[in-house]
Coordinates of C-alpha atoms and ligand atoms in Angstrom, one line a residue:
M1 CA -162.7 161.2 -32.8
A2 CA -163.2 157.6 -31.8
A3 CA -165.2 158.7 -28.8
A4 CA -167.4 160.9 -31.1
V5 CA -167.9 158.0 -33.5
A6 CA -168.9 155.6 -30.7
A7 CA -171.2 158.2 -29.0
A8 CA -172.9 159.0 -32.3
E9 CA -173.3 155.3 -33.1
A10 CA -174.9 154.8 -29.7
G11 CA -177.5 157.4 -30.7
A12 CA -176.2 160.7 -29.3
R13 CA -176.0 164.1 -31.1
V14 CA -172.3 164.8 -30.9
C15 CA -170.1 167.9 -31.4
V16 CA -166.2 167.7 -31.5
L17 CA -164.5 170.8 -30.2
E18 CA -160.9 171.0 -31.5
A19 CA -158.5 173.7 -30.6
S20 CA -156.3 173.5 -33.7
D21 CA -157.4 174.2 -37.3
R22 CA -157.9 170.5 -38.1
I23 CA -158.8 167.4 -36.3
G24 CA -156.5 164.4 -35.9
R25 CA -153.1 166.1 -36.3
P26 CA -151.5 163.8 -33.6
I27 CA -152.5 160.8 -35.7
L28 CA -150.7 162.1 -38.7
A29 CA -147.5 162.6 -36.7
S30 CA -147.6 159.2 -35.1
G31 CA -145.4 156.2 -36.0
N32 CA -143.1 158.3 -38.2
G33 CA -146.2 159.1 -40.4
R34 CA -147.3 155.5 -40.5
C35 CA -149.5 155.4 -37.3
N36 CA -148.7 152.3 -35.2
F37 CA -152.3 152.4 -34.0
S38 CA -152.4 149.3 -31.8
N39 CA -150.6 146.1 -30.9
A40 CA -151.6 142.5 -31.4
R41 CA -150.3 141.6 -28.0
I42 CA -151.5 144.4 -25.7
E43 CA -150.5 143.7 -22.0
A44 CA -151.9 145.9 -19.3
A45 CA -148.8 145.3 -17.3
Q46 CA -146.8 147.5 -19.7
Y47 CA -148.8 150.6 -18.8
H48 CA -148.3 153.1 -16.0
N49 CA -151.2 152.6 -13.5
A50 CA -151.5 149.0 -14.8
A51 CA -154.2 147.8 -12.5
F52 CA -156.6 150.5 -13.7
V53 CA -155.7 149.9 -17.3
A54 CA -156.3 146.1 -16.9
D55 CA -159.8 146.8 -15.6
V56 CA -160.6 149.3 -18.4
L57 CA -159.2 147.1 -21.2
A58 CA -161.1 144.0 -19.8
V59 CA -164.4 146.0 -19.9
F60 CA -163.6 147.4 -23.3
E61 CA -163.0 144.0 -24.8
Q62 CA -166.2 142.7 -23.2
T63 CA -168.2 145.7 -24.5
V64 CA -166.9 145.3 -28.0
R65 CA -167.9 141.6 -27.9
T66 CA -171.4 142.4 -26.8
D67 CA -171.8 145.3 -29.2
T68 CA -173.9 143.9 -32.1
K69 CA -172.2 145.8 -34.8
L70 CA -168.7 144.8 -33.8
N71 CA -169.7 141.4 -32.6
A72 CA -168.6 139.5 -35.7
R73 CA -165.1 141.0 -35.6
A74 CA -164.9 140.6 -31.8
T75 CA -165.7 137.0 -31.9
Q76 CA -162.7 136.6 -34.1
A77 CA -160.7 138.7 -31.7
R78 CA -161.8 136.4 -28.8
S79 CA -160.8 133.2 -30.5
S80 CA -157.5 134.8 -31.6
Q81 CA -156.8 136.0 -28.0
R82 CA -157.3 132.5 -26.5
M83 CA -154.9 131.0 -28.9
P84 CA -151.2 130.5 -27.8
H85 CA -148.8 132.9 -29.5
S86 CA -147.1 130.1 -31.4
R87 CA -150.3 129.0 -33.0
R88 CA -151.6 132.5 -33.4
A89 CA -148.7 133.4 -35.7
D90 CA -149.8 130.7 -38.1
H91 CA -153.4 131.6 -37.6
D92 CA -152.7 135.3 -38.4
D93 CA -151.7 134.3 -41.8
Q94 CA -155.2 133.0 -42.4
V95 CA -157.5 135.4 -43.9
G96 CA -160.9 136.3 -42.2
A97 CA -164.3 136.9 -43.6
L98 CA -163.5 140.4 -45.0
G99 CA -160.3 139.4 -46.5
M100 CA -158.4 140.5 -43.4
P101 CA -156.5 138.5 -40.8
E102 CA -158.5 138.0 -37.6
C103 CA -158.7 141.0 -35.2
P104 CA -156.5 140.7 -32.2
N105 CA -158.4 143.2 -30.1
G106 CA -161.4 145.5 -29.9
V107 CA -159.6 148.6 -31.3
V108 CA -158.7 146.7 -34.4
A109 CA -162.3 145.4 -34.6
F110 CA -163.5 149.0 -34.4
F111 CA -161.2 150.2 -37.2
Q112 CA -161.8 147.2 -39.4
Q113 CA -165.6 147.6 -39.0
H114 CA -165.1 151.2 -40.3
G115 CA -163.0 150.0 -43.3
L116 CA -159.4 150.2 -42.2
A117 CA -157.2 147.4 -43.6
W118 CA -154.2 146.8 -41.4
R119 CA -151.1 144.6 -41.1
E120 CA -148.9 143.3 -38.3
E121 CA -145.2 144.0 -38.1
A122 CA -142.5 142.9 -35.6
E123 CA -143.4 142.6 -31.9
G124 CA -147.1 142.8 -32.8
R125 CA -147.1 146.4 -34.0
L126 CA -150.1 147.2 -36.1
Y127 CA -150.2 149.7 -39.0
P128 CA -152.6 150.6 -41.7
L129 CA -152.1 148.4 -44.7
A130 CA -151.7 151.6 -46.8
N131 CA -148.7 152.3 -44.6
K132 CA -149.8 155.9 -44.1
A133 CA -151.2 157.5 -40.9
S134 CA -153.6 159.4 -43.1
A135 CA -155.5 156.1 -43.8
V136 CA -156.4 155.9 -40.1
L137 CA -157.5 159.6 -40.1
D138 CA -159.5 159.2 -43.3
V139 CA -161.4 156.3 -41.7
L140 CA -162.2 158.3 -38.6
R141 CA -163.3 161.4 -40.5
A142 CA -165.5 159.3 -42.8
A143 CA -167.1 157.7 -39.7
L144 CA -167.7 161.1 -38.2
D145 CA -169.3 162.3 -41.5
A146 CA -171.5 159.2 -41.8
R147 CA -173.0 159.9 -38.3
A148 CA -173.3 163.6 -39.0
V149 CA -171.0 164.5 -36.1
E150 CA -170.5 168.3 -36.0
V151 CA -166.8 169.2 -36.0
R152 CA -165.8 172.6 -34.9
C153 CA -162.1 173.5 -35.4
N154 CA -160.3 176.5 -33.9
A155 CA -162.5 175.9 -30.8
R156 CA -160.3 175.8 -27.7
V157 CA -162.1 174.9 -24.6
E158 CA -160.8 176.9 -21.7
R159 CA -163.0 175.6 -18.9
L160 CA -165.6 173.0 -18.3
E161 CA -168.2 173.8 -15.7
P162 CA -170.9 171.5 -14.4
C163 CA -174.2 173.4 -14.4
F164 CA -175.3 173.4 -10.8
G165 CA -178.7 172.1 -10.1
K166 CA -178.7 170.3 -13.5
R167 CA -177.3 166.9 -12.9
G168 CA -175.2 165.7 -15.9
S169 CA -175.2 169.0 -17.8
F170 CA -172.2 171.1 -18.6
T171 CA -171.1 174.5 -19.9
L172 CA -167.9 174.5 -21.9
R173 CA -166.3 178.0 -22.0
L174 CA -164.4 178.5 -25.3
E175 CA -161.6 180.9 -26.1
G176 CA -163.3 184.1 -27.3
S177 CA -166.1 183.8 -24.7
T178 CA -168.4 181.5 -26.7
T179 CA -170.1 178.8 -24.6
V180 CA -171.4 175.4 -25.5
R181 CA -173.9 173.3 -23.5
A182 CA -173.7 169.6 -23.3
R183 CA -175.4 166.8 -21.4
A184 CA -172.2 164.8 -21.3
V185 CA -168.6 165.5 -22.1
V186 CA -165.7 163.3 -23.1
V187 CA -162.4 165.1 -22.4
A188 CA -159.9 163.8 -25.0
S189 CA -157.4 166.6 -25.0
G190 CA -154.2 164.7 -24.8
G191 CA -151.2 164.7 -22.5
A192 CA -150.5 168.4 -22.2
T193 CA -154.1 169.0 -21.1
A194 CA -154.4 172.1 -19.0
R195 CA -155.1 171.3 -15.4
T196 CA -157.5 174.3 -15.4
L197 CA -159.8 172.6 -17.9
L198 CA -161.6 170.6 -15.1
P199 CA -162.8 171.8 -11.7
D200 CA -160.1 172.0 -9.1
A201 CA -161.6 169.1 -7.2
F202 CA -160.1 166.7 -9.7
S203 CA -156.8 165.4 -8.5
Y204 CA -154.0 165.9 -11.1
T205 CA -150.3 165.0 -11.4
T206 CA -148.3 167.7 -13.2
T207 CA -147.2 166.3 -16.5
R208 CA -143.7 165.7 -17.8
P209 CA -142.6 164.5 -21.2
V210 CA -141.4 160.9 -21.4
L211 CA -140.8 158.3 -24.2
G212 CA -138.0 160.3 -25.6
P213 CA -134.2 160.5 -25.8
I214 CA -132.2 160.5 -22.6
A215 CA -129.5 163.1 -21.8
T216 CA -126.4 161.6 -20.2
D217 CA -123.0 162.6 -19.1
A218 CA -121.7 163.6 -22.5
R219 CA -118.0 162.9 -22.0
F220 CA -117.9 159.8 -24.2
V221 CA -121.2 160.0 -26.2
R222 CA -120.5 163.4 -27.7
R223 CA -118.0 161.8 -30.1
L224 CA -120.6 159.3 -31.3
D225 CA -123.3 161.7 -32.5
N226 CA -125.8 159.9 -34.8
I227 CA -124.0 156.5 -34.6
R228 CA -126.4 153.5 -34.3
A229 CA -125.5 150.3 -32.6
K230 CA -127.5 147.2 -31.6
G231 CA -127.3 146.0 -28.1
T232 CA -129.0 146.1 -24.7
V233 CA -129.4 149.0 -22.2
A234 CA -130.2 148.5 -18.6
L235 CA -131.4 151.2 -16.3
E236 CA -129.8 150.9 -12.8
R237 CA -130.6 152.7 -9.6
Q238 CA -128.6 152.1 -6.5
G239 CA -127.3 148.8 -7.8
R240 CA -130.8 147.5 -8.8
M241 CA -131.7 147.0 -12.4
L242 CA -135.1 148.6 -12.9
A243 CA -135.6 148.0 -16.6
C244 CA -133.8 146.5 -19.6
E245 CA -134.3 147.0 -23.3
R246 CA -132.7 145.3 -26.2
G247 CA -132.7 146.9 -29.7
E248 CA -131.2 149.9 -31.5
I249 CA -129.2 152.4 -29.5
M250 CA -128.7 155.7 -31.3
F251 CA -125.9 157.8 -29.8
R252 CA -126.5 161.6 -29.7
S253 CA -124.1 164.3 -28.8
Y254 CA -126.1 164.8 -25.5
G255 CA -127.0 161.2 -24.7
I256 CA -128.8 158.2 -26.3
S257 CA -131.9 157.9 -28.4
G258 CA -133.8 155.2 -30.3
I259 CA -136.7 153.0 -29.1
A260 CA -134.6 151.3 -26.3
A261 CA -133.8 154.8 -24.8
F262 CA -137.4 156.0 -25.4
N263 CA -138.8 153.1 -23.4
L264 CA -136.3 153.4 -20.6
S265 CA -137.0 157.2 -20.3
R266 CA -140.4 156.3 -18.8
H267 CA -138.6 154.8 -15.7
M268 CA -135.5 157.1 -15.6
Q269 CA -134.7 159.6 -12.9
P270 CA -131.7 161.9 -13.1
G271 CA -128.8 160.2 -11.4
D272 CA -129.7 156.7 -12.7
V273 CA -127.0 154.8 -14.5
L274 CA -127.4 153.4 -18.0
Q275 CA -125.5 150.2 -18.5
I276 CA -124.9 149.8 -22.2
N277 CA -123.9 146.4 -23.6
L278 CA -122.7 146.8 -27.1
L279 CA -122.5 143.0 -27.6
G280 CA -126.0 142.4 -26.2
Q281 CA -127.2 140.8 -29.4
L282 CA -124.6 138.0 -29.2
P283 CA -125.7 134.7 -27.8
G284 CA -124.4 134.3 -24.2
V285 CA -123.7 138.0 -23.8
Q286 CA -127.3 139.3 -23.3
G287 CA -126.6 140.4 -19.7
C288 CA -129.6 142.2 -18.5
V289 CA -132.0 140.0 -20.3
A290 CA -130.4 136.9 -19.0
A291 CA -130.2 138.3 -15.4
A292 CA -133.8 139.2 -15.5
H293 CA -135.1 135.9 -16.8
G294 CA -132.4 133.4 -16.7
E295 CA -132.5 133.2 -20.5
P296 CA -133.4 135.5 -23.3
S297 CA -137.1 135.9 -23.8
T298 CA -138.7 136.1 -27.2
A299 CA -141.7 138.0 -26.0
G300 CA -141.6 141.4 -27.7
T301 CA -143.4 144.1 -25.8
G302 CA -143.7 147.7 -26.7
G303 CA -141.2 148.5 -29.4
S304 CA -137.6 147.4 -29.0
E305 CA -136.8 143.8 -29.6
Y306 CA -136.9 142.9 -26.0
A307 CA -138.1 144.9 -23.0
H308 CA -138.2 143.8 -19.5
R309 CA -139.0 145.6 -16.3
A310 CA -136.8 143.7 -13.9
D311 CA -136.0 144.0 -10.3
A312 CA -132.7 142.2 -10.9
S313 CA -129.2 142.9 -9.6
A314 CA -127.3 145.1 -12.0
K315 CA -124.1 143.6 -10.9
A316 CA -125.4 140.1 -11.7
S317 CA -126.4 141.3 -15.1
A318 CA -123.0 142.9 -15.8
S319 CA -121.0 139.9 -14.7
A320 CA -123.1 137.5 -16.8
A321 CA -122.5 139.7 -19.8
F322 CA -118.8 140.1 -19.0
A323 CA -118.3 136.3 -18.7
G324 CA -119.9 135.8 -22.1
A325 CA -118.0 138.7 -23.8
N326 CA -114.7 137.6 -22.3
A327 CA -115.1 134.1 -23.7
F328 CA -116.2 135.5 -27.0
M329 CA -113.2 137.9 -27.2
R330 CA -110.8 135.2 -26.3
R331 CA -112.0 133.0 -29.1
R332 CA -112.0 136.0 -31.5
A333 CA -108.4 136.9 -30.4
D334 CA -107.2 133.3 -31.1
D335 CA -108.8 133.4 -34.5
L336 CA -107.3 136.8 -35.4
R337 CA -103.8 136.0 -34.1
A338 CA -103.8 133.3 -36.7
V339 CA -104.1 136.1 -39.3
Y340 CA -102.3 139.1 -37.7
G341 CA -99.8 137.2 -35.6
E342 CA -99.1 137.1 -31.8
S343 CA -98.8 140.9 -31.6
L344 CA -102.5 141.4 -32.3
T345 CA -103.4 145.0 -31.2
C346 CA -106.5 146.2 -29.4
A347 CA -107.5 148.1 -32.6
E348 CA -107.2 144.9 -34.6
A349 CA -109.3 143.0 -32.1
L350 CA -112.1 145.7 -32.2
R351 CA -112.0 146.2 -36.0
G352 CA -115.0 144.7 -37.6
L353 CA -116.7 144.2 -34.3
V354 CA -117.8 147.8 -33.7
L355 CA -117.5 150.9 -35.8
P356 CA -114.1 152.7 -35.7
S357 CA -115.4 155.7 -33.7
V358 CA -117.1 153.4 -31.2
A359 CA -113.9 151.4 -31.0
N360 CA -111.9 154.5 -30.1
V361 CA -114.4 155.5 -27.4
V362 CA -114.5 151.9 -26.0
A363 CA -110.7 151.8 -25.8
E364 CA -110.6 155.1 -24.0
Y365 CA -113.3 154.0 -21.6
A366 CA -111.4 150.8 -21.0
G367 CA -108.2 152.7 -20.4
V368 CA -106.3 150.8 -23.1
R369 CA -104.4 152.2 -26.1
M370 CA -105.6 151.2 -29.5
D371 CA -102.0 150.4 -30.7
A372 CA -101.2 148.3 -27.6
V373 CA -100.8 144.5 -27.9
L374 CA -104.0 142.7 -26.7
D375 CA -102.8 141.0 -23.6
D376 CA -105.0 139.4 -21.0
A377 CA -105.5 142.6 -19.0
A378 CA -106.4 144.6 -22.2
L379 CA -108.8 141.9 -23.3
D380 CA -110.5 141.9 -19.9
A381 CA -110.7 145.7 -19.9
L382 CA -112.2 145.7 -23.4
A383 CA -114.7 143.0 -22.6
G384 CA -115.8 145.0 -19.6
A385 CA -116.1 148.3 -21.6
L386 CA -118.0 146.6 -24.4
T387 CA -120.6 145.0 -22.1
N388 CA -120.8 147.4 -19.1
F389 CA -120.3 150.9 -20.6
R390 CA -121.8 153.0 -17.8
I391 CA -123.0 156.6 -18.2
S392 CA -125.2 158.6 -15.9
A393 CA -128.5 159.8 -17.0
C394 CA -129.3 163.5 -16.5
G395 CA -132.9 163.8 -17.7
I396 CA -134.9 163.9 -20.9
G397 CA -132.6 164.8 -23.8
D398 CA -135.1 166.7 -26.0
A399 CA -138.7 167.2 -24.7
R400 CA -139.9 168.2 -28.2
V401 CA -139.6 164.7 -29.5
C402 CA -141.1 162.9 -26.5
Q403 CA -144.1 160.9 -27.5
V404 CA -146.2 161.0 -24.4
H405 CA -146.6 162.7 -21.0
R406 CA -146.4 161.0 -17.6
G407 CA -149.0 162.6 -15.3
G408 CA -152.5 163.9 -15.9
F409 CA -155.9 163.4 -14.1
A410 CA -155.7 160.7 -11.4
V411 CA -157.2 157.4 -12.5
E412 CA -158.8 156.9 -9.1
S413 CA -161.3 159.6 -9.8
F414 CA -162.8 157.7 -12.8
A415 CA -164.9 154.5 -13.2
P416 CA -163.0 151.9 -15.2
Q417 CA -166.2 150.7 -16.8
T418 CA -167.0 154.1 -18.4
L419 CA -164.2 156.5 -17.7
E420 CA -166.8 158.6 -16.0
A421 CA -165.9 160.8 -13.1
L422 CA -167.0 159.1 -9.9
R423 CA -168.2 162.4 -8.5
Q424 CA -169.5 164.1 -11.7
P425 CA -171.9 162.0 -13.7
G426 CA -171.7 162.8 -17.4
L427 CA -168.0 163.8 -17.4
H428 CA -165.6 161.3 -18.9
V429 CA -161.8 161.7 -19.3
V430 CA -159.8 159.5 -21.8
G431 CA -156.5 158.8 -23.5
E432 CA -153.4 160.7 -22.4
A433 CA -155.3 163.2 -20.4
L434 CA -155.4 160.5 -17.7
D435 CA -152.3 159.6 -15.8
V436 CA -151.6 156.6 -18.1
D437 CA -148.7 156.0 -20.5
A438 CA -147.0 153.0 -22.1
P439 CA -143.9 152.1 -24.1
C440 CA -143.6 152.4 -27.9
G441 CA -145.3 149.9 -30.0
G442 CA -148.9 151.1 -30.5
Y443 CA -149.8 150.9 -26.8
N444 CA -150.5 154.6 -26.3
L445 CA -152.9 155.0 -29.3
H446 CA -154.5 151.7 -28.3
W447 CA -155.3 153.3 -24.9
A448 CA -156.5 156.5 -26.5
F449 CA -158.8 154.7 -28.9
A450 CA -160.1 152.0 -26.4
T451 CA -160.9 154.6 -23.7
G452 CA -162.4 156.9 -26.3
I453 CA -164.7 154.2 -27.7
L454 CA -165.7 153.1 -24.2
A455 CA -166.4 156.6 -22.8
G456 CA -168.1 157.8 -26.0
R457 CA -170.5 154.9 -25.9
A458 CA -171.1 155.3 -22.1
A459 CA -171.6 159.1 -22.4
A460 CA -174.3 158.5 -25.1
L461 CA -176.1 155.8 -23.2
G462 CA -175.8 157.5 -19.9
G463 CA -177.1 160.7 -21.5
A464 CA -180.0 158.8 -22.9
A465 CA -180.7 157.2 -19.6
R466 CA -180.6 160.6 -17.9
R467 CA -182.9 162.1 -20.6
K468 CA -185.4 159.2 -20.1
A469 CA -185.4 159.8 -16.3
K470 CA -185.9 163.5 -16.9
D471 CA -188.8 163.0 -19.4
A472 CA -190.4 160.6 -16.9
R473 CA -190.3 163.4 -14.3
Ligands
FAD1 C1 -144.2 162.1 -32.7 C2 -145.2 161.2 -32.0 C3 -145.3 159.9 -32.6 C4 -146.2 159.0 -31.9 N1 -146.3 157.8 -32.4 C5 -147.2 156.9 -31.8 C6 -147.4 155.6 -32.4 O1 -147.0 155.3 -33.5 N2 -148.2 154.7 -31.7 C7 -148.7 155.1 -30.5 O2 -149.4 154.2 -29.9 N3 -148.6 156.3 -29.9 C8 -147.8 157.2 -30.6 N4 -147.6 158.5 -30.0 C9 -148.4 158.8 -28.8 C10 -149.9 159.1 -29.2 O3 -149.9 160.0 -30.4 C11 -150.7 159.7 -28.1 O4 -150.5 158.9 -26.9 C12 -152.1 159.8 -28.5 O5 -152.3 160.6 -29.6 C13 -153.0 160.4 -27.3 O6 -154.3 160.5 -27.8 P1 -155.3 161.5 -27.1 O7 -156.6 161.4 -27.9 O8 -155.3 161.3 -25.7 O9 -154.7 163.0 -27.3 P2 -154.2 163.7 -28.6 O10 -154.0 162.7 -29.7 O11 -153.0 164.5 -28.2 O12 -155.4 164.6 -29.1 C14 -155.8 165.7 -28.3 C15 -156.5 166.7 -29.2 O13 -157.2 167.6 -28.4 C16 -156.9 168.9 -28.9 N5 -157.0 169.8 -27.7 C17 -156.1 169.9 -26.7 N6 -156.5 170.8 -25.7 C18 -157.7 171.3 -26.2 C19 -158.7 172.2 -25.7 N7 -158.5 172.8 -24.5 N8 -159.8 172.5 -26.4 C20 -160.0 171.8 -27.6 N9 -159.1 170.9 -28.1 C21 -158.0 170.6 -27.4 C22 -155.5 168.8 -29.5 O14 -155.3 169.9 -30.4 C23 -155.6 167.5 -30.1 O15 -156.1 167.5 -31.4 C24 -146.8 159.4 -30.7 C25 -146.7 160.7 -30.2 C26 -145.9 161.6 -30.9 C27 -145.7 163.0 -30.3

């Protein structure tokens, strides 16, 4: 839809072909119905195929800045982007010319120009001010109408064929043997795009769902179904910590869910170990965060409170967390002995620290009895279990709730300036159909919208240039 708006605004006659009975369904489902449509602090490094994404987003921001219609908003975006985070926070409270805060990036500028009011939440996540995904869809639909873009629903494209001998012209074969001719095409068909849509020459990585819950060894977690805890989770492979997330951990009967698990699922392979630190929110017990950076970072990334891709030692992380937890538990035990006496039990030491069902599982994992007196050995074992609760990952827990797909058309086949196929002028591929994905936090929709706008505009201008050349002949 964004591609169609951008192409129409650049002067093209545009038709949207949508397989389902209405356009924009994925937008309505996003962000729990609220549509986290972008992020105020987009970092290309957060994306799979980051170098390509960095090039695309740099061109996109530049294009938006030089676009006359978006220029006013983009100038604001530029000044906001140059500003250090600390100052930007104050600055964001200031209200810009249209009664809105200044735009942090070109996607926001595009939406604001078309009438969307928006607001920023934790970690830079951006939502419509109306707090409903339908507001984003309404704005896009209105922009399509305003530019008289034809929208055909129930129109599934089965194959896209270049017309040989006609450079830059295509035949789209639709279900039911209808065909549509186009001078340029933007493929924005999402992550489950059929490989068969494009000619075989396009290199493609088979897709798999990611950004979803992780299935684990269920021995302990099955007794914690639906329990939420705050902490850190590190993903470990052969003793190396690959990634670490801090935030909410939701236990499921089959594994773990929540934003931290979703983000880790992008890096996870079956057989990896999840190192759960249930005290990871306490100062001095951060573990993976501290091991990755020496000290906790306050830079939010994609969705959970902290997220770090770190090539740090998992052992160093666990021992840092253990030392902090051990000192904390010792202080806590001393305080509680003043109330409950010298025969303080493990159950009493855990009460009020974690929920009772979590306490039972932690004690079992630690190999201590809940009614045993908390001696030094029990305290060490509990501190270890609370900070280094290790479970092995088996795979994605429930593919139906995954938010994106890893895989798709290889980015190397497309020009970062236009998303146009290097070997097929006039053919552009955008969004999740490319082998690009990112963590939670508005990154994936930002990518879909930014690439859509860039490609739609390029498709229209490229088509016009080709038409001019043809007319001249
Ligand atoms: C539950 C859920 C929540 C999410 N929440 C967020 C969020 O808050 N923030 C965020 O950044 N990301 C979120 N995502 C991810 C985000 O929705 C996607 O990354 C994004 O929608 C991808 O955009 P796209 O345009 O590439 O593809 P899509 O949005 O998937 O759109 C593709 C469209 O093409 C149509 N189509 C497919 N094949 C054909 C065909 N052959 N012919 C014609 N039409 C076809 C589809 O019906 C669909 O309408 C969420 C995903 C899910 C599943």
